[in-house]
Coordinates of C-alpha atoms in Angstrom, one line a residue:
X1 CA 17.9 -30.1 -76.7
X2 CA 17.6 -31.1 -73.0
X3 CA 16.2 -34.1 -74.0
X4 CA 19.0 -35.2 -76.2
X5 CA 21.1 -34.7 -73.7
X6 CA 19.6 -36.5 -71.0
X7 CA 19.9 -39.3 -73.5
X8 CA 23.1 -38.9 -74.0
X9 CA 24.7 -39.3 -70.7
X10 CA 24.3 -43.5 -70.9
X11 CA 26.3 -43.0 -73.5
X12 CA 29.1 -40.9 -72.5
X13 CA 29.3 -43.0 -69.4
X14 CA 30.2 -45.8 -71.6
X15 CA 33.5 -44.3 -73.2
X16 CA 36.7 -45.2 -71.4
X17 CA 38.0 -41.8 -70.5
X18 CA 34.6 -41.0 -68.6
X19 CA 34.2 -43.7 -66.7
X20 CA 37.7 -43.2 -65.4
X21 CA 37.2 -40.1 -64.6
X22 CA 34.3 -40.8 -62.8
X23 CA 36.4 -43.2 -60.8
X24 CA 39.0 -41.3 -59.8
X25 CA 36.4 -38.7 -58.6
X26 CA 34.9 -41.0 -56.1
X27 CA 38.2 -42.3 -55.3
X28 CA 39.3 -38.7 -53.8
X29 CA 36.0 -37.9 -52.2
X30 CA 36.1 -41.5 -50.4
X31 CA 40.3 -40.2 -49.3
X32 CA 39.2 -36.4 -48.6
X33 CA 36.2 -38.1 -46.0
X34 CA 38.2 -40.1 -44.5
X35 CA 41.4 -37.7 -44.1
X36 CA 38.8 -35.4 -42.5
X37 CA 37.6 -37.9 -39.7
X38 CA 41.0 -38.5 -39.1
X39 CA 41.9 -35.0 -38.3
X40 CA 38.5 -34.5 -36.5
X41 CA 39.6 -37.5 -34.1
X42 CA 43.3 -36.3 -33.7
X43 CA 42.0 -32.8 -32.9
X44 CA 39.4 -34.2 -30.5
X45 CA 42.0 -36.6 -28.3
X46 CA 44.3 -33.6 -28.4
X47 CA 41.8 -31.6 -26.6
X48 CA 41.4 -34.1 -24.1
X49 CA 43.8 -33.7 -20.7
X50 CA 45.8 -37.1 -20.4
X51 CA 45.2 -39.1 -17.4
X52 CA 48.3 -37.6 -15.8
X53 CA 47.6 -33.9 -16.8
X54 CA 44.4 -34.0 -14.8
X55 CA 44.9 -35.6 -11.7
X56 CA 47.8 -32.9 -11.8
X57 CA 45.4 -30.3 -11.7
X58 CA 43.6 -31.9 -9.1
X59 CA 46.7 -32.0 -6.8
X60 CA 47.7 -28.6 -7.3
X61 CA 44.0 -27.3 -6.9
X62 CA 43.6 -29.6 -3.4
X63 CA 47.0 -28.0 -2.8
X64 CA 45.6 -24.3 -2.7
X65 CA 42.8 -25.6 -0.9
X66 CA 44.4 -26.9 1.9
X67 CA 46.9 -24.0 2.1
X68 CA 44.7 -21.0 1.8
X69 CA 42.1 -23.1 4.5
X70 CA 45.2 -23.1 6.9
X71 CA 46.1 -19.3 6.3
X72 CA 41.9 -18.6 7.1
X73 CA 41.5 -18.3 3.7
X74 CA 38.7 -20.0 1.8
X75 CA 39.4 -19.7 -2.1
X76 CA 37.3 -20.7 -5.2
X77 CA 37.7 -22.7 -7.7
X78 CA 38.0 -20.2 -10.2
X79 CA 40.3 -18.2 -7.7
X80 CA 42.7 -21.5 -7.7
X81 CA 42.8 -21.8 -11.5
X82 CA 44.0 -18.0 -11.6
X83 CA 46.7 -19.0 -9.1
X84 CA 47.9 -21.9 -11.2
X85 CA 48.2 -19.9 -14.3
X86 CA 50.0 -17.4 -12.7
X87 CA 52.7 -20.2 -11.5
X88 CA 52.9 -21.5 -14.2
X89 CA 56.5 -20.7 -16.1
X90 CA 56.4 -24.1 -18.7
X91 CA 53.6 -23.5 -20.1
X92 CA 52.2 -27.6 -19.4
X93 CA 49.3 -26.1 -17.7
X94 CA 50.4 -27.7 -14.3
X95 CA 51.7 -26.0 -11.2
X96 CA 54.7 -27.7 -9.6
X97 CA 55.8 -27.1 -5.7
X98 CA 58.9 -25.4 -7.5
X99 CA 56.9 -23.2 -9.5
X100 CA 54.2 -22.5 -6.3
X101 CA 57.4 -21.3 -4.6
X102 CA 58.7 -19.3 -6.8
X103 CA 55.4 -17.7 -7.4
X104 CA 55.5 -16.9 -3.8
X105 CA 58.8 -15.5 -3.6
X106 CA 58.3 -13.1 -6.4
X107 CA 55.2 -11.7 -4.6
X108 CA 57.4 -11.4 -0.9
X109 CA 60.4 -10.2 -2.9
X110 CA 58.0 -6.9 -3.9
X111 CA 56.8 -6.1 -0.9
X112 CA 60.4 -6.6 1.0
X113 CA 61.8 -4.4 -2.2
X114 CA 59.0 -1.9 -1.3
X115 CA 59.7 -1.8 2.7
X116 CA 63.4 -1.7 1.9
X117 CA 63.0 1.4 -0.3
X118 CA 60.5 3.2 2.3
X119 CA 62.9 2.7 5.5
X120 CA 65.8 4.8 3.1
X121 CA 63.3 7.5 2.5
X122 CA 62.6 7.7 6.6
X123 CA 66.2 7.1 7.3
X124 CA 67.0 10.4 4.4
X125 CA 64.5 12.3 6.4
X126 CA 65.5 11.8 10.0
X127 CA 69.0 12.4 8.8
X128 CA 68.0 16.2 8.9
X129 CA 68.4 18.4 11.9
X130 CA 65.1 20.6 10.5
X131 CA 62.9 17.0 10.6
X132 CA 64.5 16.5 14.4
X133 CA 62.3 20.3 15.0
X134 CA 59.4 19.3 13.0
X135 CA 58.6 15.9 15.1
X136 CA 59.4 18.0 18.2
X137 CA 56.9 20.6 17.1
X138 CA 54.0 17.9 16.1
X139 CA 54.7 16.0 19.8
X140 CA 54.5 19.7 21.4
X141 CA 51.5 20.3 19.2
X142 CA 49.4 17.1 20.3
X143 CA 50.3 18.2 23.7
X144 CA 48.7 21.4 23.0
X145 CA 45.9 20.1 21.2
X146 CA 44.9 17.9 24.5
X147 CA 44.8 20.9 26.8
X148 CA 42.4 22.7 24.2
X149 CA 40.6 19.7 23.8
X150 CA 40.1 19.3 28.0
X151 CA 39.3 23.2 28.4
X152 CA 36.4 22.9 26.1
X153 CA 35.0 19.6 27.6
X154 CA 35.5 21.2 30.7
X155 CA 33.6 24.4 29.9
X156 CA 30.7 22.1 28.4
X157 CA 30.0 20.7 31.5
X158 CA 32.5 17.5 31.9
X159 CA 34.1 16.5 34.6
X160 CA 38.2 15.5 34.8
X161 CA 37.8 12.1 33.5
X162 CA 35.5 12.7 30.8
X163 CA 37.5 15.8 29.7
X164 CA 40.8 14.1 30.0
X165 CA 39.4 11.6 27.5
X166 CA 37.9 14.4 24.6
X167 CA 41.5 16.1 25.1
X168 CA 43.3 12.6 24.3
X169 CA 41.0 12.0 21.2
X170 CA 41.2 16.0 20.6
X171 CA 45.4 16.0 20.4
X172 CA 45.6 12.3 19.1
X173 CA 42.4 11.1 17.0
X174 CA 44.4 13.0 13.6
X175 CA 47.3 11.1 14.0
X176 CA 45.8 7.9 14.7
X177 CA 43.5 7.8 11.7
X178 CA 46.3 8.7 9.9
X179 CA 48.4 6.1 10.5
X180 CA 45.1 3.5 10.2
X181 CA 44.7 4.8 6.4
X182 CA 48.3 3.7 5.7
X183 CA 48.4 0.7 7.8
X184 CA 51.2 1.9 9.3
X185 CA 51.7 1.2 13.4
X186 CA 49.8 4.0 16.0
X187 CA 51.9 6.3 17.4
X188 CA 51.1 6.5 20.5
X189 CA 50.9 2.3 21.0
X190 CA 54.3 2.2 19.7
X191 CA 55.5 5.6 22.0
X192 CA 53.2 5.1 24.8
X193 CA 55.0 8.5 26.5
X194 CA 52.5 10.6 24.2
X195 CA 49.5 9.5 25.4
X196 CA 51.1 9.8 28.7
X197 CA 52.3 13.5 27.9
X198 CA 48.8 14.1 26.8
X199 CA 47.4 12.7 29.5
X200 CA 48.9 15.1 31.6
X201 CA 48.6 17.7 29.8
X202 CA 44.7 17.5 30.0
X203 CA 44.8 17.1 33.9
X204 CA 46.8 20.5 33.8
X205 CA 44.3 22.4 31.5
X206 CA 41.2 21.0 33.2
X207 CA 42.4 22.6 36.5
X208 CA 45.2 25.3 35.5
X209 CA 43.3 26.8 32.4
X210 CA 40.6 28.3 34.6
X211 CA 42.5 29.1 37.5
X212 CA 44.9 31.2 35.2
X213 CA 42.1 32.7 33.4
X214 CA 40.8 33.5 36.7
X215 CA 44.2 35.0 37.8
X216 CA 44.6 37.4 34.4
X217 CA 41.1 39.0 34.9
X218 CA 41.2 42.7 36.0
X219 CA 40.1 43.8 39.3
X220 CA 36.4 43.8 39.2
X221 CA 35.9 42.6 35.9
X222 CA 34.1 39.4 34.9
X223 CA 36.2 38.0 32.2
X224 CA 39.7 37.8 30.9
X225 CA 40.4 40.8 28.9
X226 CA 39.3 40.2 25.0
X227 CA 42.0 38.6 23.1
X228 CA 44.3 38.3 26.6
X229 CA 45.3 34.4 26.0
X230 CA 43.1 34.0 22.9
X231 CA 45.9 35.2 20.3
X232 CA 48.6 33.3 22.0
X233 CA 46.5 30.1 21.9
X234 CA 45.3 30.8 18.3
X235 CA 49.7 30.8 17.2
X236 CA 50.8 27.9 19.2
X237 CA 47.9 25.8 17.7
X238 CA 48.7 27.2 13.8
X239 CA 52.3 26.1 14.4
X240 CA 51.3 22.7 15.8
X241 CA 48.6 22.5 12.7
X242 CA 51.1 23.2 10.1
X243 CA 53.8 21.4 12.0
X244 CA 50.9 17.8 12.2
X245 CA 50.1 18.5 8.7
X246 CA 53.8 18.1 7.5
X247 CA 54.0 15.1 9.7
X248 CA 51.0 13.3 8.2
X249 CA 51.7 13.9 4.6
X250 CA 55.8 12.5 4.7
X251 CA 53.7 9.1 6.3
X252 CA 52.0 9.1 2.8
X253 CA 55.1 9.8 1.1
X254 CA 57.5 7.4 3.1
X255 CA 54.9 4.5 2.5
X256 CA 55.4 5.5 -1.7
X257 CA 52.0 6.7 -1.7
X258 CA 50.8 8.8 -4.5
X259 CA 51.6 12.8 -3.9
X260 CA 47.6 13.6 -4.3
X261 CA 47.3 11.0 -1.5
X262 CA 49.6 12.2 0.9
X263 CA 48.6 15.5 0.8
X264 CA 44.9 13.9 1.9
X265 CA 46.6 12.5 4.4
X266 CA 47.3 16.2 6.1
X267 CA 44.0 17.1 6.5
X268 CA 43.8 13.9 9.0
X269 CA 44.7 15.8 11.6
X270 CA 41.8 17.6 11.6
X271 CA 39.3 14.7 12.8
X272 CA 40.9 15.8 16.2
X273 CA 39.1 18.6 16.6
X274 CA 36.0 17.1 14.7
X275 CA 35.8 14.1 17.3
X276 CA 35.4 17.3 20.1
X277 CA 33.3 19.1 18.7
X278 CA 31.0 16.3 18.5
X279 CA 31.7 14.7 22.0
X280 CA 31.2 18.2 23.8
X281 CA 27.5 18.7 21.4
X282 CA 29.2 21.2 19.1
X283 CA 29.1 22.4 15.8
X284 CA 31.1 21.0 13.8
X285 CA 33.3 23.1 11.3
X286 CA 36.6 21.9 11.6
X287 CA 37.8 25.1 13.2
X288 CA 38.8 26.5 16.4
X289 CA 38.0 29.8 16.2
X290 CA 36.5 33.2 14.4
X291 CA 34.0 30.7 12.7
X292 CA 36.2 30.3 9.8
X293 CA 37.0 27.0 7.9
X294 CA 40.7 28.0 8.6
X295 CA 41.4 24.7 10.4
X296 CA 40.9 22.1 7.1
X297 CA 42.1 24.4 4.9
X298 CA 45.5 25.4 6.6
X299 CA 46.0 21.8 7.1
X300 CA 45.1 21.2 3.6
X301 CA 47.3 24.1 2.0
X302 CA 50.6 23.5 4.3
X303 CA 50.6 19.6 3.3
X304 CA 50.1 20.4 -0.2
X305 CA 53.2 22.7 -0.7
X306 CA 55.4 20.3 1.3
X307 CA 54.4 17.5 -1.1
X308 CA 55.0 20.0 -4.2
X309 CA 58.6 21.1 -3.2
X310 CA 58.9 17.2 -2.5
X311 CA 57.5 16.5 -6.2
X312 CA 60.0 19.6 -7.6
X313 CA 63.1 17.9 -5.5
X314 CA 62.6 14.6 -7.1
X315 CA 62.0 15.4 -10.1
X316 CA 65.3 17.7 -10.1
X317 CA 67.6 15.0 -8.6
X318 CA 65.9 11.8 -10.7
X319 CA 68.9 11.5 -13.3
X320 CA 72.4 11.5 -13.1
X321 CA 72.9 15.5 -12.8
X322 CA 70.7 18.3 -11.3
X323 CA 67.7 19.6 -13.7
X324 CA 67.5 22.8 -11.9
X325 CA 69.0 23.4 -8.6
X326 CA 72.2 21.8 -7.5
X327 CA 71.1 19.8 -4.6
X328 CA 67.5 19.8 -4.7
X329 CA 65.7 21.6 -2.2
X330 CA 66.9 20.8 0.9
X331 CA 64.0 19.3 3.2
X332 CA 64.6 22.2 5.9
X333 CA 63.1 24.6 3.4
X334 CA 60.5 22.3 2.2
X335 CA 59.2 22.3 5.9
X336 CA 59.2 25.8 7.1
X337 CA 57.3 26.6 3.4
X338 CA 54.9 23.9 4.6
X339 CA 54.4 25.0 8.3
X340 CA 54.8 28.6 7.0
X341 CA 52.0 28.3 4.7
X342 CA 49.3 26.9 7.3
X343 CA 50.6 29.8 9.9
X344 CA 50.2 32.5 7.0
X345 CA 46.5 30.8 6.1
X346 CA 45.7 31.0 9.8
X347 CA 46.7 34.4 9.9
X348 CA 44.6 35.3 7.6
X349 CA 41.6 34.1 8.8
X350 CA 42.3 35.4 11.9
X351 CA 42.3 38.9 10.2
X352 CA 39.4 38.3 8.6
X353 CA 37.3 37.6 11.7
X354 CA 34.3 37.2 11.8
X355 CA 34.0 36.4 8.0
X356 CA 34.4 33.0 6.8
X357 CA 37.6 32.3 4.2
X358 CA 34.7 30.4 2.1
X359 CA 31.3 31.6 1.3
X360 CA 28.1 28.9 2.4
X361 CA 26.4 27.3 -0.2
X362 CA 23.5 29.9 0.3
X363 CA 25.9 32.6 0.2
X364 CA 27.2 31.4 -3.0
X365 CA 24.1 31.3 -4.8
X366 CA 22.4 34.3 -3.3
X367 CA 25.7 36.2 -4.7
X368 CA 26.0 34.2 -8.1
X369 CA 22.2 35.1 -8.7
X370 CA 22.7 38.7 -7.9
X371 CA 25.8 38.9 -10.7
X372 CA 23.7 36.9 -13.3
X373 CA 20.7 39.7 -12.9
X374 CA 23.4 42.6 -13.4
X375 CA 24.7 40.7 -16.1
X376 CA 21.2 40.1 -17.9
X377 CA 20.2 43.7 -17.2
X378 CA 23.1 45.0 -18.8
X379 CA 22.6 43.1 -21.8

């Protein structure tokens, strides 16, 4: 059968029709080849940058050069690229001088938007007679802080100079590594009457302090009597903790920080006491007295509510109408609950002298191993 077909095909190429057909056949293979290698071409110069279209990207690319090496800024090549498809609006793949400014504009015209909304926020804040108090109260606090910070250095050994500096750091170190996190301006280089208050301030304690220590002692007796200026030292400085606390977290919130971030930004003020402790060769537990953790954690605690009733009076005034409380709570109340809630956190630990507010990590698991044997046996 195969064989008489194989025969057969000299023969059917003869006929008329199949040789046509045959003809044809070849005649669209030959036009489908040669449509292809036209495409193929067409699709390869398309892919090719024109002339123009490169020495374009060249300009633009020697462009960011030059500028970013003038700013002190070495960029990439990679880095360019990313700028010039970022200003680029038309879609050609080229960035024009017009398109480079506007690029730049749109980037300034954020951060001006952003500084413009954060000076109303201040300017709301200042507007109060209760915020007038509070920066009153953190100044006063500082002040406080540095005479602390001097007596201590003092007692350890140091002489005026050497304890003027620890009471500085001691009433200004919080604040100033606050405002470094947030890039904001230093206090005290921008009010240089602080450091001069503080300054003072440490003089007075290095040589007052004893003196009136000396004074309130009992005939005969070789100390002050217990808890004689130790109770009235221990308020002043929870006031000026909750009233520093306050301060530090409305920095995060002015600058449109996030709230978890500017309550962080409370416990700043703590590295005051932390920078003592480890100039005068003391432990350091971010506390001031009764061996309690009170200092960090009343910082921490008044901060936090001031930034919640902050949260609650935004979220209550962010429409057209009032959610829950006509007017929002007003920021008088969201500071005294703030400073309120260190001084109450402080008085706490006070009470529970000599026991920490926290357990140790030893405490902890010497305790959580004791309730897991009573819990076992009773099974």
């Amino acid at each position: 059968m195969f064989l008489h077909c194989a025969r057969a095909r000299p023969l059917i190429r003869e006929l008329p029709l199949a040789r046509g057909f045959e003809l044809s056949l070849a005649r669209g293979f030959r036009c489908t080849s040669r449509r292809l290698c036209e495409n193929a071409a067409a699709s390869a110069a398309s892919q090719k940058p024109p002339a123009d279209h490169k020495a374009a990207d060249e300009k633009a690319l020697n462009f960011l050069a030059e500028r970013g090496s003038s700013l002190g800024i070495r960029l990439s090549l990679r880095e360019r690229q990313l700028i010039i498809e970022a200003a680029d609006t038309d879609g050609d793949g080229k960035m024009s001088n017009e398109e480079w400014d506007r690029l730049v504009s749109r980037h300034a015209m954020a951060s001006n938007e952003r500084l413009t909304l954060a000076q109303f926020i201040l300017r709301s804040i200042d507007q109060q007679h209760g915020q007038q108090l509070l920066r009153v109260t953190a100044r006063v606090g500082a002040t406080f802080f540095a005479v602390t910070g001097a007596n201590v250095a003092g007692e350890c050994g140091m002489h005026v100079f050497g304890a003027t500096l620890v009471g500085c750091i001691t009433g200004l170190a919080g604040g100033t590594i606050n405002s470094l996190l947030i890039g904001s301006t230093v206090g005290w280089t921008r009010d240089p009457a602080l450091l001069a208050y503080c300054m003072a301030a440490c003089v007075a304690g290095f040589y007052l302090w004893p003196l009136a220590d000396r004074l309130m002692q009992p005939e005969g007796g070789s100390g002050a009597p217990p808890g004689s200026d130790s109770v009235v030292r221990y308020s002043i400085e929870s006031v000026a903790l909750g009233a520093a606390a306050v301060v530090a977290a409305q920095q995060g919130i002015v600058q449109g920080l996030h709230p978890l971030i500017s309550l962080c930004l409370g416990v700043t003020i703590a590295f005051g006491g932390a920078g003592r402790d480890l100039l005068c060769g003391r432990e350091v537990r971010l506390n001031h007295m009764s061996g309690s953790q009170s200092y960090a954690v009343a910082a921490f605690s008044g901060a936090g509510v001031y930034v919640l009733l902050r949260e609650l009076h935004v979220w209550n005034c962010s429409g057209s109408s009032v959610k829950l409380v006509t007017g929002g709570v007003p920021i008088g109340l969201r500071i005294a609950m703030g400073v309120g809630t260190s001084v109450a956190i402080r008085a706490y630990a006070w009470w529970r002298r000599p026991d920490d507010l926290f357990w140790s990590m030893d405490a902890a698991a010497t305790a959580n191993e004791e309730w897991l044997s009573r819990l076992l046996r009773s099974q």
